[in-house]
Amino acid sequence: MGFPNLPSQIGTNYIPSDEEVHHIKNSILPVPTAKLADLDIEINRIQEVLSNLMEQRQSLSTEIEGYRSLISPARRLPIDILQEIFLHTLPTAHNAVIDPHMCPLLLTRICNGWRTVALSTPQLWSSIHIPIPLIVMGRPHQWGPMHFNDLPEEFQKTTLSSLKSISLYDPRQYLVPKEHYDIILDSFLPRASQWKSLALDTCSPFVIPIAELQESDVPLLESLNLHGEADGTNDSSYSLPDWKMCGIVKSHRLRKINFTQIRDNITKFPLKWAQITDIKLSKFPYDWGPPNSNVNLADLIIVLSLSPRLVNFHSEIRLTNIGPASPSSMPSSLPLLHLQRMVFHDGGADCSPLFHLLNAPSLLHLEFLPTVLSSITVLSTFLPQVSGTILSLTTPYAFFVEPHSHSLSQCQKLTSITVKSAPPLGTAWSPQLVDFISDKFLNNLTLPMDHPDRIAPALEVFNCQAGGNFSDAAVLKFIKAKQSRADIAKLKHISIRFTRPRELGFSVDEEVLQYVADGLRVDLCYPAGLNYNLPFAFVPSAGLPPPHGQLGWPAHASNWETWDMQ
């Protein structure tokens, strides 16, 4: 008796009869089951043969690689070449860190030969970044001299004897005991005569031994980074260093200063201003702090007038306006002939007097972020003065709408534009309260050569972090025009953070994808919003208490959709 319909029932919920079950067990399954067993035996045999062959191959490969490593070019590099390569492995944005997985310590853990070369190269060990150890609150800590003195041998024997650049970091969340600072300071303070760069990224009063150094103790010091008091973090039982009176700021070689949250009047520091090339005055991140009655815009103008060799200037501090009785030492002009980079956040003061005096014929890079209404018009008059040299501009999007944007047409050498939001200062007005930048701005970047509204034909980088109300079609049109026209520079990077979801049906065509393949970087970031092309993140238990024993629910999907076309 046959059952011709059984094959069609496979994969369904069909329930076979007793006769069909008997037929499957005794008439259908025995033959394929026996064949499957034969195949398993053959597979096991072949796998055993393959395993033996793989073992032979691995043995031969190990022998070959061993001999190849003996004749590798790296083993026969001259020591001076190897030292030069080692030097190029050092970090460039910060000092060397005490980490066995990073250079220079990593270089001493490759082989004995490299370790010898690394330890005999003093330049590798000329910098060090020392983070003050964190104290875990509520847990007893046993951190004493033996812990810091048990630093890797390389830093004990090599770095501390050839140290030229030091950065000391304290998270400033709470006061670290004096004993901890003493252990660290005692290790490098005796070698102050070697220092070229000193960064004290700490508000602790226990760095007073450094403040007590005399000018003659730091004859080589060229760069100095100091911190003032963090609001509410200092113990009133300790006095903070009076940096404006200390000897290290008088170093006759000092060229670069970086002061964070310094509350003293900057003009009272006995710096040799005539030789200063770099000035950075900043606040703590995300915290402007209360207004500083010790510093107003006039003080900043005086400092600039005393620094004719200035190349880089960065001011991001709270300022007060120039009073009716301005200092008699106020200059009538500010000729900074060597100034190339300027970052200026007005800090709540009307900065127009500074820019009206400023003469910077060599200025290449400008970041200007105003926080008060009176400052927003400054660029309209200042940009034409530097239109022949300026290469990059960073400023709020309020400047890129009429009537302010007209002055951009004179800056024909601009290669980079970054659009930001103005930093909030807690004032009643913020320059963000303007219309968003429209498609017209992108169109003006690709106008013909003879058009009076043409902007930045040399533009290579466009970074819009806020205020861009461009249509997706206008962005694609802009990209295609920039990459296909001979009379304007090709884009290298375009980044836009939109204020709306991606338009329905929008997609990047083959032409733009080819530009990306050729090296163009395109980053388009949209808020997810109600874009129906994106999956919704539905969490049934959202709003309910988490299960017992859990601290919270897993993170939900991001609210931003990013297109990074690389």
XYZ file of C-alpha atoms in Angstrom:
566
model
C 0.000 0.000 0.000
C 1.600 3.318 -1.084
C 1.266 6.788 0.320
C 2.034 9.137 -2.629
C 1.052 12.336 -0.729
C 3.577 11.988 2.102
C 6.415 14.005 0.429
C 4.119 17.008 0.059
C 3.316 16.963 3.785
C 6.920 17.527 4.869
C 7.243 20.894 6.603
C 3.526 21.166 7.325
C 1.469 20.508 10.467
C 0.021 17.316 8.971
C -0.509 14.438 11.471
C 0.188 11.051 9.795
C -1.994 8.002 10.454
C -0.683 4.853 12.145
C -0.281 3.180 8.763
C 1.704 6.152 7.437
C 3.946 6.163 10.513
C 4.666 2.446 10.003
C 5.408 3.032 6.329
C 7.827 5.900 7.061
C 9.741 3.904 9.691
C 10.035 0.623 7.794
C 9.935 1.527 4.110
C 11.292 5.078 3.688
C 13.889 5.818 6.403
C 16.159 2.705 6.413
C 17.866 3.355 3.049
C 18.726 7.083 3.479
C 19.700 6.461 7.114
C 22.231 3.827 6.061
C 23.571 6.098 3.322
C 23.938 8.962 5.820
C 25.973 6.712 8.112
C 28.295 5.790 5.211
C 28.766 9.480 4.398
C 29.639 10.266 8.023
C 32.320 7.554 7.968
C 33.806 8.981 4.761
C 33.698 12.542 6.105
C 35.543 11.482 9.258
C 38.215 9.779 7.143
C 38.684 12.841 4.954
C 38.775 15.150 7.991
C 41.525 13.009 9.517
C 43.533 13.248 6.291
C 42.921 17.018 6.167
C 43.973 17.389 9.798
C 47.266 15.600 9.112
C 47.906 17.788 6.078
C 47.133 20.949 8.082
C 49.603 19.904 10.784
C 52.317 19.370 8.164
C 51.524 22.727 6.599
C 51.654 24.535 9.943
C 55.017 22.951 10.752
C 56.491 24.014 7.405
C 54.939 27.495 7.684
C 56.425 27.998 11.156
C 59.877 26.982 9.908
C 59.647 29.259 6.861
C 58.409 32.270 8.875
C 61.189 31.710 11.385
C 63.868 31.980 8.707
C 62.093 34.888 7.009
C 62.024 36.796 10.284
C 65.780 36.311 10.577
C 66.332 38.036 7.227
C 63.631 40.728 7.656
C 64.829 44.294 6.868
C 63.704 45.516 10.312
C 66.412 43.418 12.002
C 69.147 45.044 9.945
C 68.065 48.667 10.169
C 70.890 50.976 11.276
C 70.411 52.197 14.819
C 70.053 55.835 13.770
C 67.249 54.917 11.333
C 65.520 52.818 13.985
C 65.755 55.685 16.468
C 64.182 58.053 13.947
C 61.328 55.596 13.366
C 60.830 55.282 17.115
C 60.579 59.056 17.473
C 57.769 59.120 14.899
C 55.716 56.741 17.056
C 55.404 59.267 19.881
C 52.082 61.068 20.376
C 51.967 64.531 18.851
C 48.862 65.937 20.566
C 50.006 65.247 24.132
C 52.906 64.031 26.232
C 53.892 60.372 26.439
C 51.705 58.335 28.782
C 52.736 55.710 31.329
C 51.084 52.844 29.471
C 52.858 49.607 28.441
C 50.551 49.357 25.425
C 51.591 52.735 24.013
C 54.869 54.206 22.854
C 57.491 54.682 24.132
C 56.975 51.917 26.709
C 55.647 49.559 24.055
C 58.950 49.783 22.156
C 60.792 48.265 25.117
C 58.604 45.163 25.082
C 59.190 43.936 21.504
C 62.654 42.417 21.775
C 65.883 42.944 23.683
C 67.517 44.788 20.771
C 64.693 47.298 20.419
C 64.588 47.760 24.182
C 68.284 48.654 24.189
C 67.831 51.141 21.336
C 64.762 52.710 22.962
C 66.446 53.138 26.341
C 69.487 54.720 24.685
C 67.364 57.351 22.886
C 66.770 60.218 25.366
C 64.353 62.030 23.030
C 61.878 59.170 23.456
C 61.672 59.877 27.173
C 61.662 63.669 27.149
C 57.951 64.019 27.934
C 55.542 62.489 30.417
C 51.862 62.838 31.282
C 51.156 62.208 34.976
C 47.510 61.859 36.015
C 47.061 62.234 39.759
C 45.571 58.889 40.884
C 41.856 58.940 41.537
C 40.606 58.176 45.014
C 37.639 55.831 45.101
C 35.358 57.356 47.698
C 34.284 55.010 50.471
C 37.076 52.536 49.787
C 40.326 52.539 51.787
C 43.296 53.475 49.631
C 46.893 52.466 50.189
C 48.826 54.695 47.831
C 52.264 55.658 49.029
C 55.831 56.238 47.837
C 56.388 52.612 46.871
C 53.509 52.738 44.369
C 54.744 55.751 42.422
C 58.375 54.718 42.775
C 57.460 51.361 41.258
C 56.768 53.030 37.928
C 58.127 51.103 34.935
C 61.914 51.000 35.044
C 62.110 52.981 31.815
C 60.404 56.020 33.327
C 62.415 55.857 36.527
C 65.845 55.566 34.927
C 65.337 57.338 31.608
C 62.424 59.770 31.585
C 63.035 61.448 34.917
C 66.654 62.112 33.945
C 65.917 63.622 30.509
C 62.538 65.201 31.136
C 61.704 68.346 29.141
C 57.910 68.321 28.926
C 55.554 67.564 31.835
C 51.778 67.553 32.046
C 50.145 67.013 35.424
C 46.440 66.180 35.470
C 43.971 66.154 38.350
C 40.254 65.568 37.580
C 39.405 68.278 40.150
C 36.372 66.412 41.435
C 37.680 66.448 44.998
C 40.814 67.387 46.850
C 43.647 64.864 46.531
C 45.740 64.588 49.725
C 48.935 66.604 49.888
C 51.013 63.442 50.374
C 50.058 62.241 46.898
C 51.253 65.461 45.295
C 54.472 65.471 47.317
C 55.430 62.014 46.050
C 55.001 63.044 42.415
C 56.459 66.547 42.636
C 59.543 65.285 44.448
C 60.294 63.002 41.496
C 60.676 65.719 38.861
C 60.988 69.035 40.716
C 64.803 68.724 41.127
C 65.129 68.728 37.325
C 63.285 72.011 36.759
C 66.312 73.428 34.938
C 65.584 70.979 32.068
C 61.920 71.852 31.571
C 60.800 73.331 28.271
C 57.073 72.766 28.683
C 55.006 72.602 31.871
C 51.238 71.984 31.959
C 49.564 72.015 35.373
C 46.063 70.793 34.602
C 45.034 70.939 38.238
C 43.473 73.356 40.701
C 45.174 71.831 43.712
C 46.939 74.096 46.219
C 49.612 71.418 46.626
C 51.516 72.515 43.524
C 52.843 75.459 45.548
C 56.408 74.026 45.396
C 56.287 74.740 41.661
C 54.960 78.241 42.276
C 57.911 78.847 44.613
C 60.454 78.229 41.845
C 62.470 81.258 40.800
C 63.081 82.527 37.291
C 66.626 81.163 37.439
C 65.293 77.669 38.256
C 63.559 77.334 34.862
C 65.998 78.872 32.353
C 64.693 76.775 29.420
C 60.932 77.036 30.018
C 59.120 78.015 26.796
C 55.526 76.865 27.335
C 53.383 77.209 30.479
C 49.858 75.943 31.176
C 48.262 77.054 34.472
C 44.873 76.585 36.129
C 43.052 78.821 38.527
C 40.575 77.722 41.161
C 37.592 75.607 40.186
C 34.483 77.128 41.726
C 33.471 75.275 44.862
C 36.279 72.713 44.790
C 38.944 74.262 46.963
C 39.398 73.627 50.665
C 39.464 76.989 52.439
C 42.111 75.660 54.835
C 44.681 75.777 52.030
C 45.851 78.791 50.062
C 46.113 78.600 46.289
C 49.297 79.535 44.443
C 49.510 83.184 43.492
C 50.634 82.577 39.935
C 51.031 86.229 39.035
C 53.766 86.511 41.658
C 55.624 83.278 40.927
C 59.007 83.082 39.246
C 58.151 80.643 36.469
C 56.047 83.226 34.617
C 59.162 85.414 34.415
C 61.200 82.859 32.463
C 63.185 84.757 29.856
C 62.435 82.087 27.219
C 58.696 81.826 27.826
C 56.837 82.064 24.507
C 53.541 80.232 25.024
C 51.004 80.644 27.837
C 47.746 78.787 28.426
C 45.755 80.050 31.418
C 42.479 78.371 32.431
C 40.069 79.993 34.884
C 42.692 82.454 36.079
C 40.780 85.071 38.066
C 43.611 87.592 38.364
C 43.976 90.504 35.997
C 46.104 89.206 33.146
C 47.934 92.530 32.845
C 49.359 92.027 36.354
C 51.389 88.983 35.319
C 55.090 89.874 34.975
C 55.401 88.125 31.620
C 57.875 89.238 29.005
C 55.033 90.133 26.671
C 57.239 91.323 23.832
C 58.418 87.753 23.182
C 55.086 85.925 23.637
C 53.896 84.128 20.482
C 50.946 82.122 21.830
C 48.254 83.210 24.297
C 45.306 81.059 25.336
C 42.854 82.250 27.991
C 40.022 79.822 28.612
C 37.314 78.720 30.980
C 36.501 75.245 32.207
C 34.586 73.257 29.571
C 30.831 73.957 29.539
C 31.133 76.473 32.368
C 31.603 80.194 31.781
C 31.560 80.807 35.498
C 30.516 84.096 37.101
C 31.640 87.395 35.567
C 35.208 88.280 36.483
C 35.362 91.844 37.705
C 39.169 91.711 37.495
C 39.255 91.419 33.696
C 37.509 93.558 31.125
C 37.957 94.024 27.411
C 40.373 96.904 27.944
C 42.768 94.585 29.784
C 42.702 92.194 26.855
C 43.435 95.017 24.429
C 46.391 96.126 26.560
C 47.801 92.586 26.614
C 47.541 92.361 22.831
C 49.248 95.709 22.403
C 52.152 94.431 24.528
C 52.524 91.274 22.390
C 53.652 92.353 18.906
C 55.058 88.880 18.074
C 51.778 87.102 18.718
C 51.065 84.255 16.265
C 48.178 82.437 17.992
C 45.556 84.073 20.204
C 42.675 82.263 21.924
C 40.282 84.021 24.315
C 37.333 82.157 25.801
C 36.729 83.849 29.152
C 34.043 85.957 30.808
C 34.686 89.638 30.214
C 33.122 92.885 31.278
C 32.687 95.847 28.975
C 35.114 98.718 28.845
C 34.024 101.229 31.444
C 33.505 104.944 30.803
C 36.890 105.659 32.370
C 39.065 103.508 30.127
C 42.725 103.045 31.136
C 45.119 105.721 29.967
C 47.347 102.963 28.596
C 44.706 101.923 26.064
C 46.357 101.868 22.613
C 44.953 103.701 19.630
C 45.636 100.725 17.350
C 46.517 97.019 17.558
C 49.041 96.091 14.875
C 49.555 92.316 15.220
C 51.542 91.735 12.070
C 52.381 88.086 12.801
C 48.964 86.917 14.021
C 47.876 83.842 12.035
C 45.232 82.148 14.173
C 42.596 83.813 16.336
C 39.866 82.197 18.440
C 37.649 84.739 20.177
C 34.490 84.188 22.240
C 33.280 87.574 23.418
C 32.440 86.277 26.918
C 29.490 88.597 27.361
C 31.233 91.838 26.426
C 30.836 94.094 23.424
C 34.033 93.241 21.557
C 33.662 95.779 18.759
C 36.316 98.134 20.275
C 38.920 95.364 20.012
C 38.166 94.506 16.396
C 38.032 98.172 15.395
C 41.616 98.548 16.632
C 42.922 95.224 15.346
C 45.218 95.141 12.334
C 46.114 91.536 11.426
C 47.433 91.434 7.848
C 48.685 87.827 8.211
C 45.527 86.292 9.713
C 44.779 82.850 8.238
C 42.307 81.232 10.634
C 39.495 82.910 12.572
C 36.950 81.487 15.009
C 34.540 84.111 16.312
C 31.625 83.133 18.574
C 29.659 86.111 19.927
C 27.240 85.899 22.835
C 25.900 89.458 22.853
C 23.869 91.321 20.260
C 26.372 94.143 19.806
C 29.082 91.701 18.702
C 27.228 90.081 15.817
C 28.045 92.903 13.400
C 31.790 92.799 14.113
C 32.629 90.353 11.328
C 30.855 92.420 8.703
C 33.446 95.149 9.150
C 36.461 93.045 10.143
C 36.371 90.342 7.451
C 36.976 92.752 4.562
C 40.218 93.799 6.301
C 41.580 90.232 6.206
C 39.848 89.069 3.035
C 43.142 88.725 1.189
C 44.639 86.212 3.649
C 41.940 84.384 5.606
C 41.675 80.660 4.829
C 39.256 79.308 7.446
C 36.280 80.820 9.271
C 34.256 79.430 12.187
C 31.294 81.445 13.438
C 27.564 81.085 14.326
C 24.976 80.650 11.609
C 23.552 84.094 12.389
C 26.383 85.498 10.293
C 25.493 83.464 7.204
C 22.147 85.162 6.604
C 21.494 88.613 5.209
C 22.741 91.259 5.644
C 25.904 89.923 7.334
C 26.850 87.290 4.775
C 27.613 89.856 2.068
C 31.120 90.457 3.433
C 31.932 86.792 2.750
C 31.976 87.493 -0.971
C 35.245 89.397 -0.483
C 37.006 86.366 1.079
C 37.971 84.621 -2.136
C 40.703 82.492 -0.507
C 38.474 80.813 2.085
C 39.075 77.054 1.990
C 37.139 76.083 5.134
C 33.837 77.258 6.646
C 32.489 75.886 9.939
C 29.023 76.925 11.092
C 28.297 76.575 14.820
C 25.818 77.668 17.451
C 26.860 80.574 19.628
C 27.827 79.408 23.136
C 25.027 80.113 25.652
C 25.976 82.594 28.335
C 22.714 82.817 30.237
C 21.930 86.248 28.799
C 18.566 87.340 27.483
C 19.760 87.373 23.869
C 21.519 84.760 21.826
C 22.601 85.220 18.201
C 20.996 81.899 17.265
C 17.599 83.601 17.159
C 17.676 84.152 13.392
C 16.432 82.369 10.330
C 18.237 79.177 9.421
C 20.655 79.168 6.496
C 18.762 78.367 3.307
C 19.570 76.762 -0.044
C 20.504 80.197 -1.350
C 23.737 80.107 0.626
C 24.833 76.838 -0.996
C 23.917 78.271 -4.372
C 26.056 81.364 -3.718
C 29.037 79.075 -3.136
C 28.823 77.893 -6.750
C 27.927 81.095 -8.604
C 29.815 82.024 -11.805
C 33.098 83.882 -11.542
C 31.701 87.291 -12.508
C 28.709 87.194 -10.144
C 28.936 89.794 -7.308
C 27.371 87.436 -4.718
C 29.813 84.592 -5.357
C 31.249 83.247 -2.075
C 34.437 81.307 -1.349
C 35.289 79.735 -4.721
C 38.322 78.058 -3.076
C 36.153 76.271 -0.467
C 37.270 72.677 0.233
C 35.717 71.978 3.645
C 32.145 72.854 4.648
C 31.085 71.880 8.170
C 27.605 72.973 9.253
C 27.009 71.915 12.855
C 23.930 74.090 13.397
C 21.390 76.207 11.565
C 21.492 74.453 8.191
C 17.995 74.346 6.707
C 19.133 73.018 3.346
C 17.051 70.711 1.195
C 18.574 67.361 0.317
C 18.313 68.209 -3.367
C 20.258 71.449 -2.831
C 23.024 69.566 -1.017
C 23.393 67.090 -3.896
C 23.347 69.923 -6.424
C 26.055 71.727 -4.441
C 28.255 68.624 -4.282
C 27.920 67.950 -8.011
C 28.696 71.560 -8.922
C 31.782 71.666 -6.695
C 33.163 68.385 -8.008
C 32.463 68.984 -11.713
C 33.271 72.651 -12.288
C 36.753 73.850 -13.220
C 36.300 77.434 -11.965
C 35.764 76.470 -8.302
C 37.740 74.232 -5.950
C 36.654 70.654 -5.381
C 35.286 69.677 -1.989
C 37.334 67.446 0.292
C 34.824 67.190 3.135
C 31.203 68.220 3.622
C 29.480 67.661 6.965
C 25.945 68.846 7.777
C 23.896 68.283 10.929
C 20.319 68.866 9.810
C 17.470 70.187 11.950
C 14.919 67.975 10.161
C 14.532 64.304 9.248
C 15.827 63.031 5.943
C 13.369 63.747 3.139
C 11.251 60.803 2.002
C 12.572 59.191 -1.147
C 15.953 60.906 -0.923
C 18.916 58.803 -2.018
C 22.438 59.505 -3.185
C 22.887 58.874 -6.901
C 25.777 57.137 -8.651
C 27.505 60.404 -9.556
C 27.929 61.446 -5.918
C 28.917 57.916 -4.907
C 31.692 58.074 -7.500
C 32.944 61.336 -5.968
C 33.022 59.584 -2.591
C 34.972 56.699 -4.116
C 37.440 59.269 -5.468
C 38.117 60.639 -1.970
C 35.293 63.060 -1.080
C 34.122 62.679 2.523
C 30.380 63.203 3.041
C 28.795 63.177 6.524
C 25.064 63.937 6.655
C 23.356 63.669 10.054
C 19.564 63.813 10.424
C 17.293 63.651 13.474
C 15.281 60.461 13.106
C 11.977 62.259 13.633
C 9.061 60.698 11.731
C 11.064 59.284 8.853
C 8.963 56.301 7.836
C 11.906 54.744 6.006
C 13.573 54.099 9.357
C 12.554 51.263 11.702
C 10.742 52.363 14.835
C 12.288 51.409 18.173
C 9.263 49.937 19.978
C 10.020 48.941 23.576
C 6.934 47.304 25.152
C 8.238 47.761 28.702
C 9.167 51.440 28.304
C 7.953 53.478 31.279
C 7.764 50.480 33.621
C 10.124 49.796 36.539
C 13.085 47.623 35.519
C 13.105 43.973 36.595
C 14.360 43.250 40.096
C 18.144 43.332 40.234
C 18.621 45.507 37.141
C 19.714 49.132 37.267
C 17.898 50.086 34.105
C 16.788 49.053 30.648
C 19.207 48.715 27.725
C 19.820 51.895 25.752
C 17.311 52.538 23.003
C 18.077 53.347 19.407
C 19.807 56.627 18.616
C 17.673 59.663 17.811
C 20.026 60.540 14.955
C 20.402 58.951 11.543
C 23.912 59.391 10.173
C 25.064 58.918 6.611
C 28.835 58.578 6.606
C 29.700 57.851 2.984
C 33.233 56.512 3.087
